[in-house]
GROMACS .gro file of C-alpha atoms in nm:
model
  357
    1MET     CA    1  10.267   4.714   7.756
    2SER     CA    2  10.630   4.793   7.830
    3GLY     CA    3  10.601   5.112   7.626
    4TYR     CA    4  10.299   5.214   7.833
    5LEU     CA    5  10.485   5.147   8.157
    6ILE     CA    6  10.783   5.346   8.038
    7SER     CA    7  10.555   5.636   7.941
    8SER     CA    8  10.376   5.625   8.276
    9THR     CA    9  10.704   5.611   8.463
   10SER     CA   10  10.841   5.903   8.262
   11ALA     CA   11  10.527   6.102   8.331
   12ARG     CA   12  10.557   6.037   8.705
   13ILE     CA   13  10.923   6.137   8.699
   14SER     CA   14  10.838   6.456   8.509
   15LEU     CA   15  10.560   6.544   8.753
   16PHE     CA   16  10.788   6.473   9.047
   17SER     CA   17  11.060   6.692   8.897
   18LEU     CA   18  10.809   6.969   8.834
   19ALA     CA   19  10.677   6.949   9.190
   20ARG     CA   20  11.028   6.948   9.329
   21ARG     CA   21  11.120   7.249   9.118
   22HIS     CA   22  10.804   7.430   9.229
   23ALA     CA   23  10.892   7.360   9.592
   24THR     CA   24  11.239   7.496   9.534
   25VAL     CA   25  11.101   7.812   9.377
   26THR     CA   26  10.859   7.862   9.665
   27ARG     CA   27  11.131   7.809   9.921
   28TRP     CA   28  11.354   8.067   9.753
   29SER     CA   29  11.078   8.319   9.685
   30ARG     CA   30  11.128   8.668   9.816
   31HIS     CA   31  10.927   8.985   9.840
   32LEU     CA   32  10.995   9.297   9.641
   33HIS     CA   33  10.856   9.641   9.711
   34VAL     CA   34  10.669   9.786   9.416
   35ARG     CA   35  10.498  10.120   9.400
   36ARG     CA   36  10.154  10.175   9.551
   37PRO     CA   37   9.960  10.464   9.395
   38LEU     CA   38   9.859  10.774   9.587
   39GLU     CA   39   9.497  10.856   9.664
   40TYR     CA   40   9.512  11.150   9.421
   41PRO     CA   41   9.627  11.160   9.057
   42ILE     CA   42   9.995  11.240   9.017
   43GLU     CA   43   9.943  11.387   8.671
   44ASP     CA   44   9.730  11.666   8.821
   45GLY     CA   45   9.992  11.769   9.075
   46LEU     CA   46   9.932  11.945   9.405
   47GLY     CA   47   9.868  12.301   9.301
   48ALA     CA   48  10.155  12.546   9.328
   49PHE     CA   49  10.316  12.342   9.604
   50LEU     CA   50  10.408  12.042   9.390
   51PRO     CA   51  10.320  12.085   9.022
   52PRO     CA   52  10.295  11.759   8.822
   53PRO     CA   53  10.670  11.730   8.742
   54ALA     CA   54  10.767  11.793   9.106
   55LEU     CA   55  10.507  11.551   9.242
   56LYS     CA   56  10.616  11.283   8.996
   57MET     CA   57  10.976  11.334   9.101
   58LEU     CA   58  10.895  11.278   9.471
   59ALA     CA   59  10.616  11.020   9.446
   60VAL     CA   60  10.748  10.810   9.157
   61ASP     CA   61  11.111  10.873   9.064
   62TYR     CA   62  11.246  10.929   9.415
   63GLN     CA   63  11.024  10.674   9.592
   64ASP     CA   64  11.086  10.405   9.331
   65GLY     CA   65  11.458  10.475   9.349
   66LEU     CA   66  11.458  10.436   9.727
   67LEU     CA   67  11.267  10.109   9.711
   68GLN     CA   68  11.483   9.967   9.434
   69ARG     CA   69  11.798  10.048   9.627
   70LEU     CA   70  11.642   9.900   9.938
   71ASN     CA   71  11.562   9.581   9.747
   72ASP     CA   72  11.920   9.560   9.624
   73GLU     CA   73  12.058   9.629   9.971
   74VAL     CA   74  11.855   9.361  10.152
   75GLN     CA   75  11.882   9.096   9.881
   76GLY     CA   76  11.997   8.772  10.037
   77THR     CA   77  11.961   8.901  10.394
   78ALA     CA   78  11.713   8.844  10.674
   79GLU     CA   79  11.534   9.168  10.578
   80GLU     CA   80  11.460   9.044  10.225
   81THR     CA   81  11.099   8.947  10.301
   82LYS     CA   82  11.014   9.222  10.550
   83SER     CA   83  10.808   9.535  10.511
   84VAL     CA   84  10.970   9.877  10.487
   85ALA     CA   85  10.868   9.970  10.842
   86GLN     CA   86  10.995   9.641  10.984
   87THR     CA   87  11.322   9.691  10.797
   88VAL     CA   88  11.364  10.028  10.969
   89ILE     CA   89  11.313   9.860  11.304
   90ASP     CA   90  11.545   9.569  11.239
   91THR     CA   91  11.834   9.763  11.083
   92ALA     CA   92  11.847  10.067  11.310
   93GLN     CA   93  12.111   9.920  11.541
   94GLU     CA   94  12.316   9.734  11.279
   95ARG     CA   95  12.623   9.925  11.162
   96SER     CA   96  12.664   9.699  10.860
   97LYS     CA   97  12.305   9.768  10.753
   98SER     CA   98  12.306  10.146  10.774
   99LEU     CA   99  12.230  10.191  10.404
  100ALA     CA  100  11.927   9.964  10.427
  101PHE     CA  101  11.806  10.166  10.726
  102CYS     CA  102  11.854  10.495  10.542
  103TYR     CA  103  11.667  10.382  10.230
  104ALA     CA  104  11.381  10.229  10.431
  105SER     CA  105  11.349  10.523  10.669
  106GLU     CA  106  11.351  10.779  10.388
  107ALA     CA  107  11.088  10.581  10.195
  108LEU     CA  108  10.873  10.566  10.509
  109ASN     CA  109  10.906  10.940  10.572
  110ASN     CA  110  10.840  11.038  10.211
  111SER     CA  111  10.531  10.819  10.202
  112PHE     CA  112  10.389  10.969  10.522
  113PHE     CA  113  10.455  11.322  10.393
  114LEU     CA  114  10.270  11.263  10.063
  115ASP     CA  115   9.984  11.065  10.219
  116PHE     CA  116   9.875  11.367  10.425
  117LEU     CA  117   9.841  11.596  10.124
  118LYS     CA  118   9.555  11.644   9.879
  119PRO     CA  119   9.496  11.873   9.579
  120PRO     CA  120   9.389  12.229   9.668
  121PRO     CA  121   9.014  12.289   9.682
  122PRO     CA  122   8.830  12.470   9.403
  123PRO     CA  123   8.789  12.849   9.440
  124PRO     CA  124   8.695  13.045   9.637
  125ALA     CA  125   8.846  12.818   9.905
  126SER     CA  126   9.225  12.833   9.925
  127ASN     CA  127   9.295  12.550  10.172
  128HIS     CA  128   9.135  12.261  10.360
  129GLU     CA  129   9.115  12.426  10.701
  130SER     CA  130   8.737  12.387  10.701
  131ASP     CA  131   8.797  12.012  10.739
  132ILE     CA  132   8.954  12.055  11.084
  133SER     CA  133   8.729  11.872  11.328
  134PRO     CA  134   8.583  12.061  11.627
  135TYR     CA  135   8.775  11.832  11.863
  136PHE     CA  136   9.111  11.889  11.695
  137GLY     CA  137   9.036  12.259  11.649
  138THR     CA  138   8.984  12.291  12.023
  139ALA     CA  139   9.314  12.113  12.084
  140ILE     CA  140   9.496  12.353  11.852
  141ARG     CA  141   9.353  12.655  12.030
  142HIS     CA  142   9.433  12.509  12.371
  143HIS     CA  143   9.791  12.399  12.302
  144GLU     CA  144   9.901  12.632  12.022
  145ALA     CA  145   9.685  12.940  12.094
  146SER     CA  146   9.564  12.949  11.734
  147LEU     CA  147   9.605  12.786  11.395
  148VAL     CA  148   9.799  13.092  11.282
  149ASN     CA  149  10.043  13.043  11.568
  150LEU     CA  150  10.084  12.673  11.486
  151LYS     CA  151  10.159  12.751  11.121
  152SER     CA  152  10.404  13.023  11.219
  153LYS     CA  153  10.593  12.794  11.457
  154PHE     CA  154  10.603  12.510  11.206
  155SER     CA  155  10.717  12.737  10.923
  156ALA     CA  156  10.988  12.893  11.138
  157THR     CA  157  11.126  12.547  11.214
  158VAL     CA  158  11.132  12.459  10.844
  159MET     CA  159  11.309  12.784  10.756
  160GLY     CA  160  11.558  12.729  11.036
  161MET     CA  161  11.678  12.398  10.890
  162SER     CA  162  11.998  12.443  10.691
  163THR     CA  163  12.019  12.078  10.592
  164SER     CA  164  11.779  11.815  10.461
  165GLY     CA  165  11.532  11.631  10.679
  166TYR     CA  166  11.171  11.653  10.793
  167VAL     CA  167  10.970  11.875  11.025
  168TRP     CA  168  10.693  11.704  11.219
  169PHE     CA  169  10.385  11.819  11.407
  170VAL     CA  170  10.337  11.564  11.684
  171THR     CA  171  10.118  11.488  11.982
  172ASP     CA  172  10.174  11.281  12.293
  173GLN     CA  173   9.935  11.048  12.472
  174SER     CA  174   9.788  11.338  12.669
  175GLY     CA  175   9.712  11.545  12.360
  176PHE     CA  176   9.989  11.803  12.397
  177THR     CA  177  10.146  11.908  12.069
  178ALA     CA  178  10.490  12.013  11.949
  179VAL     CA  179  10.693  12.082  11.636
  180ILE     CA  180  11.005  11.867  11.600
  181PRO     CA  181  11.270  11.844  11.324
  182THR     CA  182  11.463  11.533  11.228
  183TYR     CA  183  11.770  11.534  11.006
  184GLY     CA  184  11.891  11.308  10.728
  185SER     CA  185  11.720  10.971  10.752
  186GLY     CA  186  11.592  11.022  11.106
  187THR     CA  187  11.226  10.937  11.156
  188LEU     CA  188  10.957  10.962  11.422
  189LEU     CA  189  10.736  10.702  11.255
  190VAL     CA  190  10.913  10.399  11.398
  191ARG     CA  191  11.057  10.407  11.749
  192SER     CA  192  11.080  10.168  12.041
  193ARG     CA  193  11.004   9.870  11.818
  194GLN     CA  194  10.667  10.016  11.718
  195GLN     CA  195  10.522  10.205  11.425
  196HIS     CA  196  10.366  10.538  11.516
  197THR     CA  197  10.171  10.616  11.202
  198PRO     CA  198   9.793  10.661  11.220
  199VAL     CA  199   9.738  10.499  10.880
  200ALA     CA  200   9.784  10.123  10.883
  201GLY     CA  201   9.915   9.937  10.583
  202LEU     CA  202  10.200   9.964  10.338
  203VAL     CA  203  10.397  10.278  10.261
  204LEU     CA  204  10.382  10.458   9.929
  205GLY     CA  205  10.543  10.232   9.675
  206GLU     CA  206  10.524   9.924   9.895
  207SER     CA  207  10.346   9.610   9.789
  208LEU     CA  208  10.475   9.270   9.886
  209LYS     CA  209  10.517   9.115   9.543
  210THR     CA  210  10.655   8.762   9.533
  211LYS     CA  211  10.933   8.695   9.285
  212THR     CA  212  11.151   8.386   9.268
  213LYS     CA  213  11.522   8.359   9.308
  214PHE     CA  214  11.551   8.261   8.945
  215GLU     CA  215  11.361   8.568   8.829
  216THR     CA  216  11.550   8.821   9.035
  217ARG     CA  217  11.913   8.725   9.004
  218SER     CA  218  12.126   8.496   8.792
  219ASN     CA  219  12.381   8.437   9.067
  220PRO     CA  220  12.235   8.187   9.317
  221ASP     CA  221  12.465   8.305   9.593
  222PRO     CA  222  12.305   8.557   9.830
  223VAL     CA  223  12.433   8.911   9.799
  224ALA     CA  224  12.543   9.052  10.132
  225ALA     CA  225  12.427   9.398  10.238
  226SER     CA  226  12.674   9.675  10.174
  227THR     CA  227  12.882   9.798  10.464
  228SER     CA  228  12.956  10.129  10.301
  229GLY     CA  229  12.778  10.456  10.368
  230THR     CA  230  12.697  10.640  10.682
  231SER     CA  231  12.774  10.524  11.032
  232ALA     CA  232  12.522  10.339  11.241
  233THR     CA  233  12.212  10.532  11.326
  234SER     CA  234  11.877  10.483  11.493
  235PRO     CA  235  11.519  10.570  11.402
  236ILE     CA  236  11.559  10.901  11.585
  237SER     CA  237  11.901  10.989  11.452
  238GLY     CA  238  11.983  11.350  11.385
  239LEU     CA  239  11.817  11.488  11.694
  240SER     CA  240  12.022  11.716  11.914
  241HIS     CA  241  11.851  11.623  12.239
  242SER     CA  242  11.952  11.361  12.493
  243SER     CA  243  11.717  11.071  12.557
  244PRO     CA  244  11.621  10.849  12.851
  245PRO     CA  245  11.672  10.472  12.862
  246LEU     CA  246  11.434  10.243  12.680
  247ASN     CA  247  11.101  10.197  12.847
  248PRO     CA  248  10.945   9.885  12.698
  249SER     CA  249  10.607   9.964  12.851
  250THR     CA  250  10.526  10.250  12.614
  251SER     CA  251  10.171  10.199  12.494
  252SER     CA  252  10.104  10.217  12.122
  253ARG     CA  253  10.015   9.990  11.836
  254ALA     CA  254  10.283   9.738  11.747
  255PHE     CA  255  10.354   9.728  11.375
  256HIS     CA  256  10.488   9.373  11.363
  257THR     CA  257  10.335   9.094  11.565
  258THR     CA  258  10.618   8.842  11.556
  259PRO     CA  259  10.782   8.850  11.901
  260SER     CA  260  11.097   8.671  11.786
  261SER     CA  261  11.180   8.948  11.543
  262LEU     CA  262  11.159   9.212  11.813
  263SER     CA  263  11.273   9.055  12.139
  264ASN     CA  264  11.644   9.128  12.114
  265PHE     CA  265  11.636   9.428  11.884
  266PHE     CA  266  11.716   9.726  12.102
  267LEU     CA  267  12.010   9.756  12.334
  268PRO     CA  268  11.933   9.865  12.693
  269THR     CA  269  12.052  10.217  12.618
  270THR     CA  270  11.828  10.267  12.315
  271PRO     CA  271  11.608  10.575  12.370
  272SER     CA  272  11.233  10.549  12.370
  273SER     CA  273  11.173  10.921  12.384
  274LEU     CA  274  11.324  11.221  12.214
  275PHE     CA  275  11.400  11.435  12.513
  276SER     CA  276  11.534  11.415  12.865
  277GLY     CA  277  11.269  11.322  13.118
  278SER     CA  278  10.952  11.126  13.066
  279LYS     CA  279  10.698  11.312  13.277
  280ILE     CA  280  10.363  11.410  13.139
  281ILE     CA  281  10.295  11.782  13.146
  282ASP     CA  282  10.125  11.917  13.454
  283PRO     CA  283   9.846  12.142  13.322
  284THR     CA  284   9.840  12.335  13.649
  285SER     CA  285  10.200  12.449  13.615
  286PRO     CA  286  10.230  12.829  13.565
  287SER     CA  287  10.473  12.771  13.278
  288LYS     CA  288  10.209  12.574  13.087
  289ARG     CA  289   9.972  12.858  13.019
  290ARG     CA  290   9.731  12.815  12.733
  291GLY     CA  291   9.907  12.871  12.404
  292SER     CA  292  10.247  12.919  12.562
  293GLY     CA  293  10.393  12.605  12.404
  294ILE     CA  294  10.545  12.299  12.566
  295ASP     CA  295  10.851  12.238  12.777
  296MET     CA  296  11.025  11.976  12.564
  297THR     CA  297  11.177  11.810  12.870
  298THR     CA  298  10.830  11.720  12.996
  299LEU     CA  299  10.666  11.623  12.668
  300GLY     CA  300  10.505  11.279  12.682
  301GLU     CA  301  10.714  10.964  12.666
  302THR     CA  302  10.565  10.853  12.333
  303LEU     CA  303  10.520  11.090  12.040
  304TYR     CA  304  10.276  11.041  11.752
  305PRO     CA  305  10.331  11.230  11.422
  306LEU     CA  306  10.023  11.405  11.284
  307PHE     CA  307  10.180  11.545  10.966
  308CYS     CA  308  10.520  11.638  10.833
  309ILE     CA  309  10.696  11.818  10.548
  310SER     CA  310  10.994  11.704  10.346
  311VAL     CA  311  11.271  11.964  10.368
  312HIS     CA  312  11.483  11.877  10.064
  313GLU     CA  313  11.611  12.128   9.809
  314CYS     CA  314  11.506  11.906   9.521
  315ALA     CA  315  11.140  11.958   9.618
  316TRP     CA  316  11.123  12.336   9.581
  317ILE     CA  317  11.375  12.346   9.297
  318THR     CA  318  11.174  12.096   9.092
  319ALA     CA  319  10.857  12.287   9.182
  320GLY     CA  320  11.005  12.589   9.005
  321TYR     CA  321  11.106  12.809   9.299
  322GLY     CA  322  11.481  12.797   9.251
  323ILE     CA  323  11.749  12.716   9.502
  324TRP     CA  324  11.650  13.003   9.735
  325GLY     CA  325  11.276  12.952   9.697
  326LYS     CA  326  11.206  12.749  10.010
  327GLU     CA  327  11.006  13.022  10.185
  328GLU     CA  328  10.776  13.089   9.890
  329TRP     CA  329  10.733  12.715   9.832
  330LEU     CA  330  10.652  12.660  10.200
  331LYS     CA  331  10.362  12.907  10.186
  332HIS     CA  332  10.181  12.675   9.945
  333PHE     CA  333  10.217  12.374  10.175
  334TRP     CA  334   9.920  12.493  10.377
  335THR     CA  335   9.697  12.494  10.067
  336VAL     CA  336   9.734  12.118  10.020
  337LEU     CA  337   9.762  11.982  10.375
  338ASP     CA  338   9.477  11.736  10.434
  339TRP     CA  339   9.339  11.862  10.766
  340HIS     CA  340   9.070  11.595  10.767
  341LYS     CA  341   9.336  11.323  10.785
  342VAL     CA  342   9.528  11.519  11.045
  343SER     CA  343   9.213  11.546  11.258
  344GLN     CA  344   9.156  11.173  11.224
  345ALA     CA  345   9.514  11.103  11.327
  346TYR     CA  346   9.479  11.318  11.638
  347VAL     CA  347   9.161  11.147  11.755
  348LYS     CA  348   9.320  10.806  11.692
  349TRP     CA  349   9.605  10.880  11.931
  350VAL     CA  350   9.407  11.103  12.168
  351PRO     CA  351   9.050  10.970  12.176
  352ASP     CA  352   8.771  11.217  12.243
  353THR     CA  353   8.632  11.119  12.582
  354THR     CA  354   8.379  11.402  12.595
  355THR     CA  355   8.038  11.282  12.707
  356TYR     CA  356   7.749  11.431  12.515
  357ILE     CA  357   7.409  11.446  12.680
   0.00000   0.00000   0.00000
């Protein structure tokens, strides 16, 4: 009988120890970002714009590298369990977390860029312009005069950039459009504590995968984020325009729903817009003639990206165009831009209120 009692007691102790260990593992679990696949096969490439080796470099090698470095940078910090977009929000004002911001912002931008591309159509078609919706097509003609004019303006902005960054085609809440560059790790996707991307969900390469403390590092002590790297920045860093004070009433979809993580994030002087002034364009103004472009000082308070392009030398060099091949490489961008997604993004931010009888 005593042997039975000892065995039962030992079993209970073992089960208790196992449960306690499991609780410890759960308490110390953290989330890692692992790569999410694209909607198109990487091995097939994106035509002449990003052949298979170039697409793999951007979508796999570069994106995985950014996420791995982000994981290392936030290990043991408050950002360890947060999404990439939320990390951008929470680190933008922290000087000591500038590297985490840069990695997260670049991963967010690169994901958005690749998500709005698709393989070129089969001949005789040479692009996806037939997928432009009537509503968005009307908006292009009204605000940009023509699709040709839009492409010319966008391409000129790309060619005018002498450093790395992104060029964005954006709209405001009234449907007016503009072409805007950002430099370095600057982004238009997360501003004013909100995510301005029309596609909900995780970024390319992001999946919240739980791993335990014991699986991820042998040293139980948290690793502090590095304080080296660039100086403090914000989600709209790199822009050469002045900005108005923060307006917390800007209306757009909040990415994160936890108020405590957002309440004290931005300082009172943090900009909520990219340019001086927050007025909406007056369509009756003589300077706002159809197709004449937009006065940047009166562009809407909140901007929504519709598509962008990554302006990094490694992209066109890996694609086989050489160090001076940006212009030729850029021509092929229009063959793989997913105009159907762009049209969907526009109607998401600027709903079609036309009444059909």
